PDB file of C-alpha atoms in Angstrom:
ATOM      1  CA  PRO A   1      83.395   3.843  22.939  1.00 37.00           C
ATOM      2  CA  GLU A   2      80.315   4.555  20.923  1.00 40.00           C
ATOM      3  CA  SER A   3      76.910   3.849  22.391  1.00 40.00           C
ATOM      4  CA  THR A   4      73.673   2.948  20.681  1.00 42.00           C
ATOM      5  CA  LYS A   5      70.827   5.387  21.287  1.00 45.00           C
ATOM      6  CA  CYS A   6      67.379   5.517  19.812  1.00 48.00           C
ATOM      7  CA  PRO A   7      66.298   8.652  17.918  1.00 44.00           C
ATOM      8  CA  THR A   8      62.848   8.351  19.406  1.00 40.00           C
ATOM      9  CA  GLY A   9      64.232   8.717  22.928  1.00 40.00           C
ATOM     10  CA  GLY A  10      64.577   5.713  25.198  1.00 40.00           C
ATOM     11  CA  GLN A  11      65.465   2.222  24.054  1.00 39.00           C
ATOM     12  CA  ALA A  12      62.917   1.530  21.341  1.00 41.00           C
ATOM     13  CA  PRO A  13      62.506  -2.082  20.172  1.00 38.00           C
ATOM     14  CA  LEU A  14      63.716  -1.128  16.713  1.00 38.00           C
ATOM     15  CA  GLY A  15      67.235  -2.174  17.602  1.00 36.00           C
ATOM     16  CA  ASP A  16      68.356  -0.086  14.834  1.00 42.00           C
ATOM     17  CA  CYS A  17      69.043   3.153  16.480  1.00 45.00           C
ATOM     18  CA  ILE A  18      71.591   5.837  15.882  1.00 40.00           C
ATOM     19  CA  MET A  19      75.164   5.298  16.952  1.00 41.00           C
ATOM     20  CA  ALA A  20      75.985   8.326  19.061  1.00 46.00           C
ATOM     21  CA  ASP A  21      79.466   9.713  18.507  1.00 48.00           C
ATOM     22  CA  PRO A  22      81.610  10.214  21.613  1.00 50.00           C
ATOM     23  CA  SER A  23      81.819  13.824  22.691  1.00 52.00           C
ATOM     24  CA  ALA A  24      85.124  15.679  22.762  1.00 49.00           C
ATOM     25  CA  HIS A  25      83.958  17.383  25.951  1.00 49.00           C
ATOM     26  CA  PRO A  26      81.606  14.996  27.814  1.00 55.00           C
ATOM     27  CA  GLY A  27      81.597  17.183  30.917  1.00 56.00           C
ATOM     28  CA  ASP A  28      80.415  20.210  28.946  1.00 52.00           C
ATOM     29  CA  PRO A  29      77.442  19.144  26.784  1.00 53.00           C
ATOM     30  CA  HIS A  30      76.115  21.270  23.956  1.00 49.00           C
ATOM     31  CA  TYR A  31      73.324  23.704  24.749  1.00 47.00           C
ATOM     32  CA  VAL A  32      71.147  22.030  22.113  1.00 48.00           C
ATOM     33  CA  ASP A  33      71.074  18.956  24.346  1.00 51.00           C
ATOM     34  CA  ARG A  34      68.774  20.943  26.636  1.00 50.00           C
ATOM     35  CA  SER A  35      66.288  21.899  23.938  1.00 53.00           C
ATOM     36  CA  GLY A  36      63.739  19.196  24.744  1.00 57.00           C
ATOM     37  CA  TRP A  37      63.203  19.916  28.425  1.00 59.00           C
ATOM     38  CA  LEU A  38      64.095  23.625  28.269  1.00 70.00           C
ATOM     39  CA  ARG A  39      61.365  24.405  25.738  1.00 71.00           C
ATOM     40  CA  ALA A  40      58.741  22.628  27.839  1.00 76.00           C
ATOM     41  CA  ALA A  41      60.021  24.161  31.085  1.00 80.00           C
ATOM     42  CA  VAL A  42      60.005  27.729  29.780  1.00 80.00           C
ATOM     43  CA  LEU A  43      56.575  27.219  28.217  1.00 80.00           C
ATOM     44  CA  GLY A  44      55.167  25.835  31.458  1.00 83.00           C
ATOM     45  CA  ALA A  45      56.676  28.553  33.644  1.00 86.00           C
ATOM     46  CA  ASN A  46      55.607  31.357  31.323  1.00 85.00           C
ATOM     47  CA  ASP A  47      52.087  29.993  31.036  1.00 85.00           C
ATOM     48  CA  GLY A  48      51.883  29.504  34.792  1.00 89.00           C
ATOM     49  CA  ILE A  49      52.910  33.065  35.595  1.00 89.00           C
ATOM     50  CA  VAL A  50      50.857  34.731  32.875  1.00 87.00           C
ATOM     51  CA  SER A  51      47.664  32.685  32.990  1.00 85.00           C
ATOM     52  CA  VAL A  52      47.288  32.554  36.765  1.00 89.00           C
ATOM     53  CA  SER A  53      48.326  36.200  37.193  1.00 87.00           C
ATOM     54  CA  SER A  54      45.821  37.167  34.529  1.00 82.00           C
ATOM     55  CA  LEU A  55      43.168  35.087  36.245  1.00 84.00           C
ATOM     56  CA  VAL A  56      43.899  36.641  39.642  1.00 85.00           C
ATOM     57  CA  VAL A  57      43.957  40.170  38.243  1.00 80.00           C
ATOM     58  CA  GLY A  58      40.772  39.564  36.280  1.00 76.00           C
ATOM     59  CA  VAL A  59      38.909  38.190  39.288  1.00 81.00           C
ATOM     60  CA  ALA A  60      40.232  40.955  41.530  1.00 80.00           C
ATOM     61  CA  ALA A  61      39.088  43.585  39.047  1.00 74.00           C
ATOM     62  CA  ALA A  62      35.571  42.151  39.086  1.00 72.00           C
ATOM     63  CA  ASP A  63      35.393  41.140  42.768  1.00 69.00           C
ATOM     64  CA  PRO A  64      38.231  42.086  45.155  1.00 70.00           C
ATOM     65  CA  ASP A  65      37.169  39.544  47.784  1.00 78.00           C
ATOM     66  CA  PRO A  66      40.437  37.817  48.871  1.00 80.00           C
ATOM     67  CA  ARG A  67      38.752  34.436  49.365  1.00 83.00           C
ATOM     68  CA  ALA A  68      37.310  34.416  45.848  1.00 83.00           C
ATOM     69  CA  ILE A  69      40.686  35.446  44.426  1.00 85.00           C
ATOM     70  CA  LEU A  70      42.532  32.719  46.353  1.00 86.00           C
ATOM     71  CA  ILE A  71      40.080  30.023  45.268  1.00 89.00           C
ATOM     72  CA  ALA A  72      40.310  31.143  41.652  1.00 88.00           C
ATOM     73  CA  GLY A  73      44.120  31.222  41.795  1.00 89.00           C
ATOM     74  CA  VAL A  74      44.503  27.773  43.343  1.00 91.00           C
ATOM     75  CA  ALA A  75      41.956  26.289  40.942  1.00 91.00           C
ATOM     76  CA  GLY A  76      43.767  27.880  38.019  1.00 90.00           C
ATOM     77  CA  LEU A  77      47.091  26.500  39.255  1.00 91.00           C
ATOM     78  CA  ALA A  78      45.794  22.944  39.617  1.00 91.00           C
ATOM     79  CA  ALA A  79      43.860  22.920  36.367  1.00 91.00           C
ATOM     80  CA  GLY A  80      46.638  24.628  34.417  1.00 89.00           C
ATOM     81  CA  ALA A  81      49.367  22.288  35.653  1.00 90.00           C
ATOM     82  CA  MET A  82      47.356  19.214  34.718  1.00 91.00           C
ATOM     83  CA  SER A  83      46.384  20.708  31.390  1.00 88.00           C
ATOM     84  CA  MET A  84      49.964  21.665  30.528  1.00 87.00           C
ATOM     85  CA  ALA A  85      51.340  18.256  31.477  1.00 89.00           C
ATOM     86  CA  ALA A  86      48.631  16.380  29.595  1.00 91.00           C
ATOM     87  CA  GLY A  87      48.880  18.654  26.588  1.00 87.00           C
ATOM     88  CA  GLU A  88      52.659  18.318  26.377  1.00 85.00           C
ATOM     89  CA  TYR A  89      52.460  14.533  26.740  1.00 89.00           C
ATOM     90  CA  VAL A  90      49.798  14.143  24.063  1.00 88.00           C
ATOM     91  CA  SER A  91      51.398  16.536  21.575  1.00 84.00           C
ATOM     92  CA  VAL A  92      54.948  15.218  21.991  1.00 83.00           C
ATOM     93  CA  SER A  93      53.623  11.639  21.846  1.00 87.00           C
ATOM     94  CA  SER A  94      52.124  12.468  18.462  1.00 86.00           C
ATOM     95  CA  GLN A  95      55.529  13.699  17.313  1.00 82.00           C
ATOM     96  CA  SER A  96      57.131  10.524  18.652  1.00 83.00           C
ATOM     97  CA  ASP A  97      54.577   8.399  16.790  1.00 86.00           C
ATOM     98  CA  ILE A  98      55.451  10.168  13.547  1.00 86.00           C
ATOM     99  CA  GLU A  99      59.156   9.597  14.112  1.00 84.00           C
ATOM    100  CA  ARG A 100      58.641   5.907  14.827  1.00 87.00           C
ATOM    101  CA  ALA A 101      56.445   5.501  11.763  1.00 89.00           C
ATOM    102  CA  ASP A 102      59.117   7.050   9.542  1.00 86.00           C
ATOM    103  CA  ILE A 103      61.799   4.834  11.081  1.00 87.00           C
ATOM    104  CA  GLU A 104      59.667   1.754  10.458  1.00 89.00           C
ATOM    105  CA  ARG A 105      59.146   2.833   6.865  1.00 89.00           C
ATOM    106  CA  GLU A 106      62.896   3.277   6.390  1.00 88.00           C
ATOM    107  CA  THR A 107      63.445  -0.200   7.847  1.00 89.00           C
ATOM    108  CA  VAL A 108      61.089  -1.715   5.285  1.00 92.00           C
ATOM    109  CA  ALA A 109      62.575   0.315   2.437  1.00 89.00           C
ATOM    110  CA  LEU A 110      66.110  -0.791   3.322  1.00 89.00           C
ATOM    111  CA  ALA A 111      65.007  -4.410   3.248  1.00 90.00           C
ATOM    112  CA  GLU A 112      63.055  -4.142  -0.011  1.00 90.00           C
ATOM    113  CA  MET A 113      64.986  -1.471  -1.962  1.00 90.00           C
ATOM    114  CA  PRO A 114      68.563  -1.313  -0.673  1.00 87.00           C
ATOM    115  CA  GLU A 115      70.005   0.082  -3.919  1.00 90.00           C
ATOM    116  CA  GLU A 116      67.464   2.887  -4.133  1.00 90.00           C
ATOM    117  CA  GLU A 117      68.076   3.767  -0.495  1.00 89.00           C
ATOM    118  CA  PHE A 118      71.824   3.783  -1.094  1.00 91.00           C
ATOM    119  CA  GLY A 119      71.271   6.163  -4.006  1.00 90.00           C
ATOM    120  CA  GLU A 120      69.315   8.479  -1.711  1.00 88.00           C
ATOM    121  CA  LEU A 121      72.231   8.682   0.692  1.00 90.00           C
ATOM    122  CA  VAL A 122      74.651   9.431  -2.133  1.00 91.00           C
ATOM    123  CA  ALA A 123      72.376  12.218  -3.407  1.00 93.00           C
ATOM    124  CA  ILE A 124      72.107  13.693   0.105  1.00 91.00           C
ATOM    125  CA  TYR A 125      75.872  13.831   0.525  1.00 92.00           C
ATOM    126  CA  GLU A 126      76.343  15.266  -2.946  1.00 91.00           C
ATOM    127  CA  ALA A 127      73.850  18.012  -2.133  1.00 90.00           C
ATOM    128  CA  ARG A 128      75.959  18.849   0.908  1.00 88.00           C
ATOM    129  CA  GLY A 129      79.000  19.471  -1.246  1.00 89.00           C
ATOM    130  CA  LEU A 130      80.776  16.130  -1.548  1.00 88.00           C
ATOM    131  CA  SER A 131      81.993  14.855  -4.883  1.00 91.00           C
ATOM    132  CA  THR A 132      80.228  11.818  -6.324  1.00 90.00           C
ATOM    133  CA  ALA A 133      83.127   9.523  -5.525  1.00 92.00           C
ATOM    134  CA  THR A 134      83.403  10.766  -1.953  1.00 93.00           C
ATOM    135  CA  ALA A 135      79.629  10.679  -1.461  1.00 91.00           C
ATOM    136  CA  GLU A 136      79.507   7.068  -2.645  1.00 91.00           C
ATOM    137  CA  ALA A 137      82.401   6.113  -0.369  1.00 93.00           C
ATOM    138  CA  VAL A 138      80.792   7.766   2.650  1.00 91.00           C
ATOM    139  CA  ALA A 139      77.390   6.255   1.906  1.00 91.00           C
ATOM    140  CA  ARG A 140      78.912   2.803   1.467  1.00 91.00           C
ATOM    141  CA  GLU A 141      80.860   2.899   4.729  1.00 91.00           C
ATOM    142  CA  LEU A 142      77.932   4.241   6.716  1.00 89.00           C
ATOM    143  CA  THR A 143      75.573   1.696   5.172  1.00 89.00           C
ATOM    144  CA  GLU A 144      77.914  -1.132   6.079  1.00 89.00           C
ATOM    145  CA  ALA A 145      78.235   0.156   9.654  1.00 87.00           C
ATOM    146  CA  ASP A 146      74.595   1.084  10.324  1.00 86.00           C
ATOM    147  CA  ALA A 147      72.332   1.569   7.327  1.00 88.00           C
ATOM    148  CA  LEU A 148      69.212   2.490   9.286  1.00 88.00           C
ATOM    149  CA  GLY A 149      71.098   4.886  11.537  1.00 87.00           C
ATOM    150  CA  ALA A 150      72.524   6.686   8.512  1.00 88.00           C
ATOM    151  CA  HIS A 151      69.093   7.129   6.921  1.00 88.00           C
ATOM    152  CA  VAL A 152      67.422   8.160  10.172  1.00 87.00           C
ATOM    153  CA  ARG A 153      70.108  10.760  10.800  1.00 85.00           C
ATOM    154  CA  ASP A 154      70.773  12.087   7.293  1.00 86.00           C
ATOM    155  CA  GLU A 155      67.517  11.467   5.420  1.00 84.00           C
ATOM    156  CA  LEU A 156      64.977  12.029   8.207  1.00 83.00           C
ATOM    157  CA  GLY A 157      67.106  14.463  10.211  1.00 79.00           C
ATOM    158  CA  LEU A 158      66.448  12.691  13.524  1.00 75.00           C
ATOM    159  CA  SER A 159      68.852  12.237  16.396  1.00 68.00           C
ATOM    160  CA  GLU A 160      68.692  11.397  20.074  1.00 61.00           C
ATOM    161  CA  VAL A 161      69.259  15.083  20.889  1.00 51.00           C
ATOM    162  CA  HIS A 162      66.111  16.264  19.100  1.00 56.00           C
ATOM    163  CA  ALA A 163      64.039  13.161  19.734  1.00 60.00           C
ATOM    164  CA  ALA A 164      60.540  13.532  21.112  1.00 62.00           C
ATOM    165  CA  ASN A 165      60.360  12.594  24.796  1.00 78.00           C
ATOM    166  CA  PRO A 166      56.723  12.872  25.951  1.00 81.00           C
ATOM    167  CA  LEU A 167      57.268  12.081  29.627  1.00 84.00           C
ATOM    168  CA  GLN A 168      60.169  14.517  29.987  1.00 82.00           C
ATOM    169  CA  ALA A 169      58.183  17.299  28.331  1.00 83.00           C
ATOM    170  CA  ALA A 170      55.095  16.611  30.464  1.00 86.00           C
ATOM    171  CA  LEU A 171      57.001  16.576  33.749  1.00 87.00           C
ATOM    172  CA  ALA A 172      59.033  19.672  32.917  1.00 86.00           C
ATOM    173  CA  SER A 173      56.003  21.659  31.785  1.00 86.00           C
ATOM    174  CA  GLY A 174      53.699  20.598  34.611  1.00 89.00           C
ATOM    175  CA  ALA A 175      56.305  21.156  37.330  1.00 90.00           C
ATOM    176  CA  THR A 176      57.420  24.577  36.140  1.00 90.00           C
ATOM    177  CA  PHE A 177      53.807  25.667  35.640  1.00 91.00           C
ATOM    178  CA  SER A 178      52.996  24.759  39.243  1.00 92.00           C
ATOM    179  CA  VAL A 179      56.014  26.555  40.685  1.00 91.00           C
ATOM    180  CA  ALA A 180      55.529  29.660  38.562  1.00 91.00           C
ATOM    181  CA  ALA A 181      51.768  29.833  39.091  1.00 91.00           C
ATOM    182  CA  ALA A 182      52.238  29.675  42.854  1.00 92.00           C
ATOM    183  CA  ILE A 183      54.035  33.037  42.761  1.00 92.00           C
ATOM    184  CA  PRO A 184      51.028  35.239  41.856  1.00 90.00           C
ATOM    185  CA  VAL A 185      48.747  33.144  44.063  1.00 91.00           C
ATOM    186  CA  LEU A 186      50.987  33.734  47.072  1.00 90.00           C
ATOM    187  CA  ALA A 187      51.343  37.407  46.167  1.00 90.00           C
ATOM    188  CA  ALA A 188      47.560  37.802  46.074  1.00 87.00           C
ATOM    189  CA  TYR A 189      47.137  35.890  49.345  1.00 86.00           C
ATOM    190  CA  LEU A 190      49.733  37.939  51.239  1.00 87.00           C
ATOM    191  CA  ALA A 191      48.825  41.344  49.806  1.00 87.00           C
ATOM    192  CA  PRO A 192      46.307  43.599  51.580  1.00 86.00           C
ATOM    193  CA  PRO A 193      42.881  43.521  49.877  1.00 80.00           C
ATOM    194  CA  SER A 194      43.221  47.070  48.615  1.00 81.00           C
ATOM    195  CA  ALA A 195      46.567  46.359  46.967  1.00 87.00           C
ATOM    196  CA  ILE A 196      46.044  42.915  45.423  1.00 86.00           C
ATOM    197  CA  ILE A 197      46.106  44.026  41.796  1.00 84.00           C
ATOM    198  CA  PRO A 198      49.211  46.262  41.935  1.00 88.00           C
ATOM    199  CA  THR A 199      51.040  43.694  44.090  1.00 90.00           C
ATOM    200  CA  VAL A 200      50.293  40.841  41.695  1.00 88.00           C
ATOM    201  CA  LEU A 201      51.240  42.970  38.700  1.00 87.00           C
ATOM    202  CA  ILE A 202      54.584  44.004  40.180  1.00 91.00           C
ATOM    203  CA  ILE A 203      55.460  40.483  41.344  1.00 92.00           C
ATOM    204  CA  THR A 204      54.434  39.072  37.983  1.00 90.00           C
ATOM    205  CA  VAL A 205      56.585  41.477  36.000  1.00 91.00           C
ATOM    206  CA  LEU A 206      59.556  40.712  38.248  1.00 92.00           C
ATOM    207  CA  SER A 207      58.891  36.976  37.819  1.00 91.00           C
ATOM    208  CA  LEU A 208      58.733  37.343  34.038  1.00 90.00           C
ATOM    209  CA  ILE A 209      62.042  39.214  34.073  1.00 92.00           C
ATOM    210  CA  ALA A 210      63.596  36.418  36.110  1.00 91.00           C
ATOM    211  CA  LEU A 211      62.124  33.770  33.798  1.00 87.00           C
ATOM    212  CA  GLY A 212      63.435  35.496  30.692  1.00 86.00           C
ATOM    213  CA  ALA A 213      66.894  35.791  32.255  1.00 88.00           C
ATOM    214  CA  LEU A 214      66.961  32.151  33.404  1.00 84.00           C
ATOM    215  CA  GLY A 215      65.751  30.870  30.035  1.00 79.00           C
ATOM    216  CA  ALA A 216      68.343  32.931  28.197  1.00 80.00           C
ATOM    217  CA  LYS A 217      71.125  31.774  30.518  1.00 81.00           C
ATOM    218  CA  ALA A 218      70.141  28.106  30.214  1.00 74.00           C
ATOM    219  CA  GLY A 219      70.123  28.375  26.431  1.00 70.00           C
ATOM    220  CA  ALA A 220      73.123  30.720  26.159  1.00 73.00           C
ATOM    221  CA  ALA A 221      70.964  33.320  24.387  1.00 76.00           C
ATOM    222  CA  PRO A 222      71.141  37.125  24.591  1.00 85.00           C
ATOM    223  CA  MET A 223      69.477  38.073  27.851  1.00 86.00           C
ATOM    224  CA  LEU A 224      67.837  41.423  27.079  1.00 90.00           C
ATOM    225  CA  PRO A 225      65.806  40.293  24.018  1.00 89.00           C
ATOM    226  CA  ALA A 226      64.599  37.228  25.919  1.00 86.00           C
ATOM    227  CA  ILE A 227      63.501  39.321  28.901  1.00 89.00           C
ATOM    228  CA  LEU A 228      61.730  41.896  26.747  1.00 90.00           C
ATOM    229  CA  ARG A 229      59.947  39.186  24.768  1.00 87.00           C
ATOM    230  CA  VAL A 230      58.640  37.436  27.871  1.00 86.00           C
ATOM    231  CA  VAL A 231      57.629  40.619  29.700  1.00 88.00           C
ATOM    232  CA  ARG A 232      55.952  42.231  26.671  1.00 88.00           C
ATOM    233  CA  TRP A 233      53.612  39.332  25.965  1.00 84.00           C
ATOM    234  CA  GLY A 234      52.961  38.636  29.635  1.00 81.00           C
ATOM    235  CA  VAL A 235      51.914  42.199  30.373  1.00 82.00           C
ATOM    236  CA  PHE A 236      49.730  42.253  27.264  1.00 84.00           C
ATOM    237  CA  ALA A 237      47.909  39.080  28.351  1.00 76.00           C
ATOM    238  CA  MET A 238      47.317  40.438  31.851  1.00 72.00           C
ATOM    239  CA  ALA A 239      46.062  43.762  30.497  1.00 76.00           C
ATOM    240  CA  VAL A 240      43.494  42.046  28.281  1.00 78.00           C
ATOM    241  CA  THR A 241      42.282  39.782  31.103  1.00 66.00           C
ATOM    242  CA  ALA A 242      42.088  42.634  33.591  1.00 64.00           C
ATOM    243  CA  GLY A 243      40.084  44.622  31.076  1.00 71.00           C
ATOM    244  CA  VAL A 244      37.583  41.798  30.729  1.00 71.00           C
ATOM    245  CA  GLY A 245      37.270  41.515  34.513  1.00 60.00           C
ATOM    246  CA  TRP A 246      36.797  45.258  34.862  1.00 66.00           C
ATOM    247  CA  LEU A 247      34.051  45.270  32.216  1.00 71.00           C
ATOM    248  CA  PHE A 248      32.152  42.480  33.942  1.00 66.00           C
ATOM    249  CA  GLY A 249      32.640  44.157  37.287  1.00 57.00           C
ATOM    250  CA  VAL A 250      31.155  47.380  35.988  1.00 43.00           C
ATOM    251  CA  SER A 251      28.189  45.626  34.402  1.00 35.00           C
ATOM    252  CA  VAL A 252      27.425  43.911  37.696  1.00 33.00           C
TER     253      VAL A 252
END
């Protein structure tokens, strides 16, 4: 049976949410269903590895004292995780607000201008290749079944799959940042003082390779391009930060 789901994620009080079609393979969901949390998770993990590794390498280049490096790494982990979670929540909440506002506007338009809204649906289906007669028949049946759902899906392009979910994004980003950022911090803590920088760099590159591979596998994407993309930008960020630390170390 069909189930009613809200395009804004969760059960919004609009009552007029999209009717989700039953899947032909419920035990094997589409990869796009993961897009919301996967984007936030990969972003958080990548930022955790790169930013904290860069911070550790930069501090080590200026002052190789293990205690100072550990304090900087832990502080960067805590601050970065909170910042990522808060930033994801605020930004995705803004997207959710926009979606809700558009849905409310469609609700009002359907109540005040039903004929004009019906004409919009017909035009949309005609633009997709249907004949006028077929487009009118489809628009009429969908309007009778769920007018708001049809407009939200086909006019606004919203669905429960792509809906903004602030809490999910915040938790995914903050958690993966913390886990990923702990890797270079532990590497710096366990490495001998004379080998902190090369140890962190090697562990970071290996972590970026693993992240690129995991992200590609979770999204069914080609693995090599994903790995190269993650490693290239991560190494560049660390090189810039280490250069800044080295310059300040020399000046001191």
